[in-house]
Every structure is written in C-alpha cells, then in structure tokens.
Amino acid sequence: MTFAGILAFLGLAVVTMDVLGGVIATGVLLRGGAVRHLLAFLGGYTVVVTAATLALHPLLAWLSSLLRPVLDSNNAIGTVEIVVGLALAGISAHQFHAVTRPQQKHGRIEERSTPTRLAATPLALAGVAFSVTALADPSFTIAVGMASQERHLWAHIALLLLWNVVYQLPLVAVTIAAAFGRHEQLVERVMAVFGPRRRALQTALAILLALIGLAVLGDGIYALISGHVPWLRQLIMLR
C-alpha cells in the first residue's frame, strides 16, 4: 500500500470514528464498573470483529472477481458515490437535529457508583452486541478490503489492528485511563472541554458531513455526465 493509500486508510478510520464505544465505557464507569468490566466489553467486541474480519477476507476476494466489471466502470462507481453522498447528507441532517436536544448532566463517578449491579459476563455479551455497529458500518468492510491488498499476512494484521484502534479510539482511551486509575480525570476533562462546546462541535460536524456529502454527490454526478474518474475509484486503486 502506498503512502497515500495508508493516509486514506487511516483517514477512513478517523472520519468514521465510533464515539459510541467511549460513551458506553464512560457509562459503565459511572455505574461503578471496573477495568475488568471494560475489558470484558472490549473482549466481546474484539472476538466478533476478528471472526468477521477472517470471514470477510475470502468473501471480498470472491466478490472482487465477481464485481470486477462493476469496479472497472466509472458509471457504476459514480452511482455509488451519489448514494454515499445522499447518505452523508442524511447523517448531517440528523446531526443538525441532535444539536437541538437538551444536554444531560451527570454527577461525579463516585456519586453514581453502584458496583453490585454490574457483572463481567453481561458486559462481554454487550460487547458482542456492540460489535454489530462496526459490522454494519461500510467503512469496516472497506478497511478490510483495502488491507487485503497487502500480500503479507503480518501487514494485514498490523493494518487492521491499527485501523480498529483508531476507529475505536474513544473506547480504547477510556479503557487505558481506567487501567491507570485516571478514568475520572479523563471523563471530567472531556466533559469540561466538550460539554460547553457540544452544540458548536455538533454543528461543525454536521456542516463538515454536509460538505463532504455534497462533494461526493457532486463528484458522482460529474462522473456520470463527463466520464471523469470518480474519487472512490481512485481510492480503491490505491495500493
């Protein structure tokens, strides 16, 4: 994979970063959870994602041969871009709507602790259920497909491990902070930084998604009209 390909690969993880994992991990801590609870949750997620990754490799190889005529068609890729652009516009509209929701306030962690209500096994199962959010995310399949272009197995593993760490960075950060007993400071600092700026940040995210959506939508339409090589095709071709 080229340097540009690696940037696109990791950029995909950053743009589609799953903040829900960090939110759930914070909620576990607020309800009296410990590091073992977070590790159980993360473990359940990891097992399913690993299994799905192993299953996707041969499936994507088969689909690649089957869909090669589609991937070689600028019109087909342009149509995909139009669909993606419309989806991003829809997500942007949802973010604009979320800005109007009132912000919930939480007490300090020790004030909300209820250790007896948590167990590791249910959280492991919750991690399995949470993995569905990653499997349903098209960026996960794209990441597996891009990593599979590398010929060496160790490169596949390293790239996908790095991608998943970035993709689930909020969850990983909260888990590491909890392991060193810094989770309360992390939660308080995040709330202090992002809490007062929630509306501004959500608005900025909505605008960013809207701009990206319009750009991708416009590129798809332009590709259908003029025969221009779509951006998505250029991304797929990165080796």
C-alpha positions as YAML, in Angstrom:
chain: A
units: angstrom
residues:
- id: 1
  name: MET
  ca: [0.00, 0.00, 0.00]
- id: 2
  name: THR
  ca: [1.34, 3.41, -0.95]
- id: 3
  name: PHE
  ca: [1.78, 6.29, 1.50]
- id: 4
  name: ALA
  ca: [-1.32, 7.92, 0.01]
- id: 5
  name: GLY
  ca: [-3.15, 4.64, 0.48]
- id: 6
  name: ILE
  ca: [-2.17, 4.46, 4.15]
- id: 7
  name: LEU
  ca: [-3.32, 8.05, 4.69]
- id: 8
  name: ALA
  ca: [-6.65, 7.23, 3.04]
- id: 9
  name: PHE
  ca: [-6.88, 4.01, 5.07]
- id: 10
  name: LEU
  ca: [-6.33, 5.74, 8.43]
- id: 11
  name: GLY
  ca: [-8.31, 8.78, 7.34]
- id: 12
  name: LEU
  ca: [-11.28, 6.47, 6.86]
- id: 13
  name: ALA
  ca: [-10.93, 5.36, 10.49]
- id: 14
  name: VAL
  ca: [-10.72, 8.95, 11.74]
- id: 15
  name: VAL
  ca: [-13.71, 10.20, 9.73]
- id: 16
  name: THR
  ca: [-15.90, 7.25, 10.75]
- id: 17
  name: MET
  ca: [-14.59, 7.02, 14.34]
- id: 18
  name: ASP
  ca: [-17.12, 5.28, 16.60]
- id: 19
  name: VAL
  ca: [-17.62, 7.53, 19.63]
- id: 20
  name: LEU
  ca: [-20.43, 5.28, 20.94]
- id: 21
  name: GLY
  ca: [-17.87, 2.88, 22.40]
- id: 22
  name: GLY
  ca: [-16.35, 5.63, 24.53]
- id: 23
  name: VAL
  ca: [-19.81, 6.74, 25.62]
- id: 24
  name: ILE
  ca: [-20.72, 3.20, 26.70]
- id: 25
  name: ALA
  ca: [-17.40, 2.76, 28.51]
- id: 26
  name: THR
  ca: [-17.95, 6.03, 30.35]
- id: 27
  name: GLY
  ca: [-21.45, 4.88, 31.28]
- id: 28
  name: VAL
  ca: [-20.03, 1.64, 32.67]
- id: 29
  name: LEU
  ca: [-17.64, 3.63, 34.86]
- id: 30
  name: LEU
  ca: [-20.45, 5.93, 36.01]
- id: 31
  name: ARG
  ca: [-22.36, 2.85, 37.16]
- id: 32
  name: GLY
  ca: [-19.48, 1.53, 39.21]
- id: 33
  name: GLY
  ca: [-17.66, -0.53, 36.60]
- id: 34
  name: ALA
  ca: [-14.01, -1.51, 36.92]
- id: 35
  name: VAL
  ca: [-11.27, -2.26, 34.41]
- id: 36
  name: ARG
  ca: [-12.35, -5.92, 34.19]
- id: 37
  name: HIS
  ca: [-15.80, -4.81, 33.07]
- id: 38
  name: LEU
  ca: [-14.36, -2.66, 30.31]
- id: 39
  name: LEU
  ca: [-12.02, -5.48, 29.24]
- id: 40
  name: ALA
  ca: [-14.96, -7.90, 29.13]
- id: 41
  name: PHE
  ca: [-16.89, -5.45, 26.96]
- id: 42
  name: LEU
  ca: [-13.88, -4.85, 24.71]
- id: 43
  name: GLY
  ca: [-13.19, -8.60, 24.57]
- id: 44
  name: GLY
  ca: [-16.69, -9.43, 23.36]
- id: 45
  name: TYR
  ca: [-16.36, -6.78, 20.68]
- id: 46
  name: THR
  ca: [-12.89, -7.99, 19.62]
- id: 47
  name: VAL
  ca: [-13.89, -11.65, 19.27]
- id: 48
  name: VAL
  ca: [-16.76, -10.90, 16.90]
- id: 49
  name: VAL
  ca: [-14.85, -8.30, 14.85]
- id: 50
  name: THR
  ca: [-11.88, -10.68, 14.48]
- id: 51
  name: ALA
  ca: [-14.14, -13.51, 13.34]
- id: 52
  name: ALA
  ca: [-15.92, -11.20, 10.91]
- id: 53
  name: THR
  ca: [-12.59, -9.99, 9.52]
- id: 54
  name: LEU
  ca: [-11.39, -13.55, 8.91]
- id: 55
  name: ALA
  ca: [-14.67, -14.36, 7.15]
- id: 56
  name: LEU
  ca: [-14.60, -11.18, 5.06]
- id: 57
  name: HIS
  ca: [-11.18, -11.81, 3.51]
- id: 58
  name: PRO
  ca: [-12.20, -14.77, 1.29]
- id: 59
  name: LEU
  ca: [-15.65, -13.26, 0.72]
- id: 60
  name: LEU
  ca: [-14.16, -9.99, -0.55]
- id: 61
  name: ALA
  ca: [-11.73, -11.87, -2.77]
- id: 62
  name: TRP
  ca: [-14.68, -13.72, -4.35]
- id: 63
  name: LEU
  ca: [-16.74, -10.55, -4.66]
- id: 64
  name: SER
  ca: [-13.78, -8.74, -6.20]
- id: 65
  name: SER
  ca: [-13.61, -11.24, -9.05]
- id: 66
  name: LEU
  ca: [-17.39, -11.20, -9.40]
- id: 67
  name: LEU
  ca: [-17.71, -7.42, -9.32]
- id: 68
  name: ARG
  ca: [-14.61, -6.59, -11.35]
- id: 69
  name: PRO
  ca: [-16.70, -5.31, -14.29]
- id: 70
  name: VAL
  ca: [-18.54, -3.02, -11.87]
- id: 71
  name: LEU
  ca: [-15.35, -1.77, -10.25]
- id: 72
  name: ASP
  ca: [-13.91, -1.10, -13.69]
- id: 73
  name: SER
  ca: [-16.92, 1.03, -14.61]
- id: 74
  name: ASN
  ca: [-16.73, 4.73, -13.82]
- id: 75
  name: ASN
  ca: [-20.52, 5.00, -14.17]
- id: 76
  name: ALA
  ca: [-21.11, 2.29, -11.55]
- id: 77
  name: ILE
  ca: [-18.69, 3.87, -9.10]
- id: 78
  name: GLY
  ca: [-20.22, 7.29, -9.80]
- id: 79
  name: THR
  ca: [-23.64, 5.90, -8.90]
- id: 80
  name: VAL
  ca: [-22.23, 4.53, -5.65]
- id: 81
  name: GLU
  ca: [-20.84, 7.98, -4.89]
- id: 82
  name: ILE
  ca: [-24.27, 9.52, -5.39]
- id: 83
  name: VAL
  ca: [-25.76, 7.07, -2.89]
- id: 84
  name: VAL
  ca: [-22.94, 7.73, -0.39]
- id: 85
  name: GLY
  ca: [-23.31, 11.49, -0.83]
- id: 86
  name: LEU
  ca: [-27.04, 11.33, -0.14]
- id: 87
  name: ALA
  ca: [-26.40, 9.15, 2.93]
- id: 88
  name: LEU
  ca: [-23.86, 11.64, 4.29]
- id: 89
  name: ALA
  ca: [-26.35, 14.45, 3.71]
- id: 90
  name: GLY
  ca: [-28.91, 12.48, 5.71]
- id: 91
  name: ILE
  ca: [-26.46, 11.93, 8.57]
- id: 92
  name: SER
  ca: [-25.66, 15.64, 8.51]
- id: 93
  name: ALA
  ca: [-29.36, 16.47, 8.83]
- id: 94
  name: HIS
  ca: [-29.57, 14.09, 11.80]
- id: 95
  name: GLN
  ca: [-26.63, 15.87, 13.44]
- id: 96
  name: PHE
  ca: [-28.30, 19.24, 12.94]
- id: 97
  name: HIS
  ca: [-31.39, 17.82, 14.65]
- id: 98
  name: ALA
  ca: [-29.27, 16.46, 17.51]
- id: 99
  name: VAL
  ca: [-27.95, 19.96, 18.22]
- id: 100
  name: THR
  ca: [-31.41, 20.97, 19.42]
- id: 101
  name: ARG
  ca: [-31.57, 18.21, 22.04]
- id: 102
  name: PRO
  ca: [-31.00, 19.30, 25.66]
- id: 103
  name: GLN
  ca: [-27.70, 18.27, 27.20]
- id: 104
  name: GLN
  ca: [-27.88, 15.75, 30.05]
- id: 105
  name: LYS
  ca: [-25.90, 16.37, 33.20]
- id: 106
  name: HIS
  ca: [-24.10, 13.66, 35.14]
- id: 107
  name: GLY
  ca: [-22.73, 13.64, 38.63]
- id: 108
  name: ARG
  ca: [-19.23, 12.64, 39.62]
- id: 109
  name: ILE
  ca: [-18.31, 9.00, 39.16]
- id: 110
  name: GLU
  ca: [-18.15, 8.19, 42.85]
- id: 111
  name: GLU
  ca: [-21.58, 9.69, 43.36]
- id: 112
  name: ARG
  ca: [-23.12, 7.38, 40.78]
- id: 113
  name: SER
  ca: [-21.22, 4.18, 41.60]
- id: 114
  name: THR
  ca: [-23.30, 1.02, 42.03]
- id: 115
  name: PRO
  ca: [-20.74, -1.85, 41.83]
- id: 116
  name: THR
  ca: [-23.18, -4.62, 42.73]
- id: 117
  name: ARG
  ca: [-25.26, -4.01, 39.59]
- id: 118
  name: LEU
  ca: [-22.51, -4.93, 37.13]
- id: 119
  name: ALA
  ca: [-21.04, -8.28, 36.09]
- id: 120
  name: ALA
  ca: [-18.40, -9.19, 33.53]
- id: 121
  name: THR
  ca: [-20.41, -11.75, 31.53]
- id: 122
  name: PRO
  ca: [-23.30, -9.43, 30.61]
- id: 123
  name: LEU
  ca: [-20.79, -6.79, 29.56]
- id: 124
  name: ALA
  ca: [-18.97, -9.31, 27.36]
- id: 125
  name: LEU
  ca: [-22.30, -10.07, 25.71]
- id: 126
  name: ALA
  ca: [-22.92, -6.33, 25.43]
- id: 127
  name: GLY
  ca: [-19.57, -6.06, 23.64]
- id: 128
  name: VAL
  ca: [-20.72, -8.77, 21.22]
- id: 129
  name: ALA
  ca: [-23.91, -6.79, 20.57]
- id: 130
  name: PHE
  ca: [-21.93, -3.57, 20.22]
- id: 131
  name: SER
  ca: [-19.76, -5.16, 17.53]
- id: 132
  name: VAL
  ca: [-22.82, -5.09, 15.26]
- id: 133
  name: THR
  ca: [-22.38, -1.31, 14.99]
- id: 134
  name: ALA
  ca: [-18.94, -1.89, 13.45]
- id: 135
  name: LEU
  ca: [-20.06, -4.73, 11.19]
- id: 136
  name: ALA
  ca: [-22.91, -2.60, 9.88]
- id: 137
  name: ASP
  ca: [-20.54, 0.28, 9.12]
- id: 138
  name: PRO
  ca: [-19.49, 0.18, 5.44]
- id: 139
  name: SER
  ca: [-16.13, 1.67, 6.41]
- id: 140
  name: PHE
  ca: [-15.26, -1.60, 8.21]
- id: 141
  name: THR
  ca: [-15.74, -3.64, 5.04]
- id: 142
  name: ILE
  ca: [-13.82, -1.05, 3.01]
- id: 143
  name: ALA
  ca: [-10.96, -1.17, 5.53]
- id: 144
  name: VAL
  ca: [-10.77, -4.97, 5.34]
- id: 145
  name: GLY
  ca: [-10.78, -4.77, 1.56]
- id: 146
  name: MET
  ca: [-8.03, -2.15, 1.47]
- id: 147
  name: ALA
  ca: [-5.86, -4.08, 3.96]
- id: 148
  name: SER
  ca: [-6.30, -7.30, 1.94]
- id: 149
  name: GLN
  ca: [-4.41, -5.65, -0.93]
- id: 150
  name: GLU
  ca: [-1.22, -6.20, 1.04]
- id: 151
  name: ARG
  ca: [0.43, -9.51, 0.17]
- id: 152
  name: HIS
  ca: [1.93, -10.27, 3.58]
- id: 153
  name: LEU
  ca: [-0.23, -11.61, 6.40]
- id: 154
  name: TRP
  ca: [1.64, -9.61, 9.04]
- id: 155
  name: ALA
  ca: [0.86, -6.43, 7.11]
- id: 156
  name: HIS
  ca: [-2.86, -7.37, 7.01]
- id: 157
  name: ILE
  ca: [-2.89, -7.88, 10.77]
- id: 158
  name: ALA
  ca: [-0.91, -4.72, 11.57]
- id: 159
  name: LEU
  ca: [-3.03, -2.51, 9.31]
- id: 160
  name: LEU
  ca: [-6.35, -3.83, 10.61]
- id: 161
  name: LEU
  ca: [-5.20, -3.67, 14.24]
- id: 162
  name: LEU
  ca: [-4.10, -0.06, 13.77]
- id: 163
  name: TRP
  ca: [-7.34, 0.79, 11.94]
- id: 164
  name: ASN
  ca: [-9.52, -0.67, 14.68]
- id: 165
  name: VAL
  ca: [-7.55, 1.12, 17.41]
- id: 166
  name: VAL
  ca: [-8.12, 4.44, 15.64]
- id: 167
  name: TYR
  ca: [-11.74, 3.56, 14.82]
- id: 168
  name: GLN
  ca: [-12.47, 2.74, 18.48]
- id: 169
  name: LEU
  ca: [-10.07, 5.31, 19.95]
- id: 170
  name: PRO
  ca: [-12.62, 6.70, 22.47]
- id: 171
  name: LEU
  ca: [-13.25, 3.19, 23.86]
- id: 172
  name: VAL
  ca: [-9.53, 2.38, 23.91]
- id: 173
  name: ALA
  ca: [-8.67, 5.69, 25.60]
- id: 174
  name: VAL
  ca: [-11.24, 5.23, 28.37]
- id: 175
  name: THR
  ca: [-10.10, 1.64, 28.96]
- id: 176
  name: ILE
  ca: [-6.42, 2.64, 29.21]
- id: 177
  name: ALA
  ca: [-7.28, 5.54, 31.51]
- id: 178
  name: ALA
  ca: [-9.27, 3.20, 33.76]
- id: 179
  name: ALA
  ca: [-6.35, 0.75, 33.87]
- id: 180
  name: PHE
  ca: [-4.14, 3.51, 35.30]
- id: 181
  name: GLY
  ca: [-6.83, 4.89, 37.59]
- id: 182
  name: ARG
  ca: [-7.19, 8.08, 35.55]
- id: 183
  name: HIS
  ca: [-10.69, 7.48, 34.21]
- id: 184
  name: GLU
  ca: [-12.39, 10.07, 36.40]
- id: 185
  name: GLN
  ca: [-9.87, 12.74, 35.40]
- id: 186
  name: LEU
  ca: [-10.33, 11.78, 31.74]
- id: 187
  name: VAL
  ca: [-14.12, 11.92, 31.92]
- id: 188
  name: GLU
  ca: [-14.07, 15.25, 33.77]
- id: 189
  name: ARG
  ca: [-11.56, 16.75, 31.35]
- id: 190
  name: VAL
  ca: [-13.50, 15.59, 28.31]
- id: 191
  name: MET
  ca: [-16.73, 16.97, 29.78]
- id: 192
  name: ALA
  ca: [-15.00, 20.23, 30.66]
- id: 193
  name: VAL
  ca: [-13.66, 20.62, 27.14]
- id: 194
  name: PHE
  ca: [-16.54, 19.27, 25.07]
- id: 195
  name: GLY
  ca: [-19.53, 19.85, 27.36]
- id: 196
  name: PRO
  ca: [-19.83, 23.63, 26.92]
- id: 197
  name: ARG
  ca: [-18.97, 23.28, 23.24]
- id: 198
  name: ARG
  ca: [-21.32, 20.40, 22.44]
- id: 199
  name: ARG
  ca: [-23.65, 22.41, 20.22]
- id: 200
  name: ALA
  ca: [-20.79, 24.13, 18.39]
- id: 201
  name: LEU
  ca: [-18.96, 20.84, 17.81]
- id: 202
  name: GLN
  ca: [-22.10, 19.02, 16.64]
- id: 203
  name: THR
  ca: [-22.90, 21.90, 14.32]
- id: 204
  name: ALA
  ca: [-19.35, 21.85, 12.94]
- id: 205
  name: LEU
  ca: [-19.58, 18.08, 12.43]
- id: 206
  name: ALA
  ca: [-22.92, 18.45, 10.67]
- id: 207
  name: ILE
  ca: [-21.50, 21.13, 8.38]
- id: 208
  name: LEU
  ca: [-18.42, 19.00, 7.65]
- id: 209
  name: LEU
  ca: [-20.56, 15.97, 6.81]
- id: 210
  name: ALA
  ca: [-22.79, 18.13, 4.63]
- id: 211
  name: LEU
  ca: [-19.79, 19.50, 2.72]
- id: 212
  name: ILE
  ca: [-18.28, 16.03, 2.25]
- id: 213
  name: GLY
  ca: [-21.65, 14.67, 1.18]
- id: 214
  name: LEU
  ca: [-22.15, 17.44, -1.36]
- id: 215
  name: ALA
  ca: [-18.60, 16.98, -2.67]
- id: 216
  name: VAL
  ca: [-19.03, 13.21, -3.08]
- id: 217
  name: LEU
  ca: [-22.51, 13.66, -4.57]
- id: 218
  name: GLY
  ca: [-21.22, 16.28, -6.99]
- id: 219
  name: ASP
  ca: [-18.27, 14.10, -7.99]
- id: 220
  name: GLY
  ca: [-20.60, 11.16, -8.65]
- id: 221
  name: ILE
  ca: [-22.91, 13.27, -10.82]
- id: 222
  name: TYR
  ca: [-19.93, 14.80, -12.67]
- id: 223
  name: ALA
  ca: [-18.52, 11.30, -13.28]
- id: 224
  name: LEU
  ca: [-21.80, 10.14, -14.82]
- id: 225
  name: ILE
  ca: [-22.05, 13.20, -17.04]
- id: 226
  name: SER
  ca: [-18.44, 13.65, -18.19]
- id: 227
  name: GLY
  ca: [-16.74, 10.27, -17.81]
- id: 228
  name: HIS
  ca: [-14.48, 11.67, -15.08]
- id: 229
  name: VAL
  ca: [-12.74, 9.02, -12.93]
- id: 230
  name: PRO
  ca: [-14.62, 9.12, -9.59]
- id: 231
  name: TRP
  ca: [-12.76, 9.79, -6.36]
- id: 232
  name: LEU
  ca: [-13.99, 6.49, -4.92]
- id: 233
  name: ARG
  ca: [-12.41, 4.60, -7.82]
- id: 234
  name: GLN
  ca: [-9.15, 6.47, -7.26]
- id: 235
  name: LEU
  ca: [-9.35, 5.47, -3.57]
- id: 236
  name: ILE
  ca: [-9.96, 1.81, -4.42]
- id: 237
  name: MET
  ca: [-6.99, 1.86, -6.81]
- id: 238
  name: LEU
  ca: [-4.59, 2.98, -4.05]
- id: 239
  name: ARG
  ca: [-2.17, 0.15, -3.46]
...
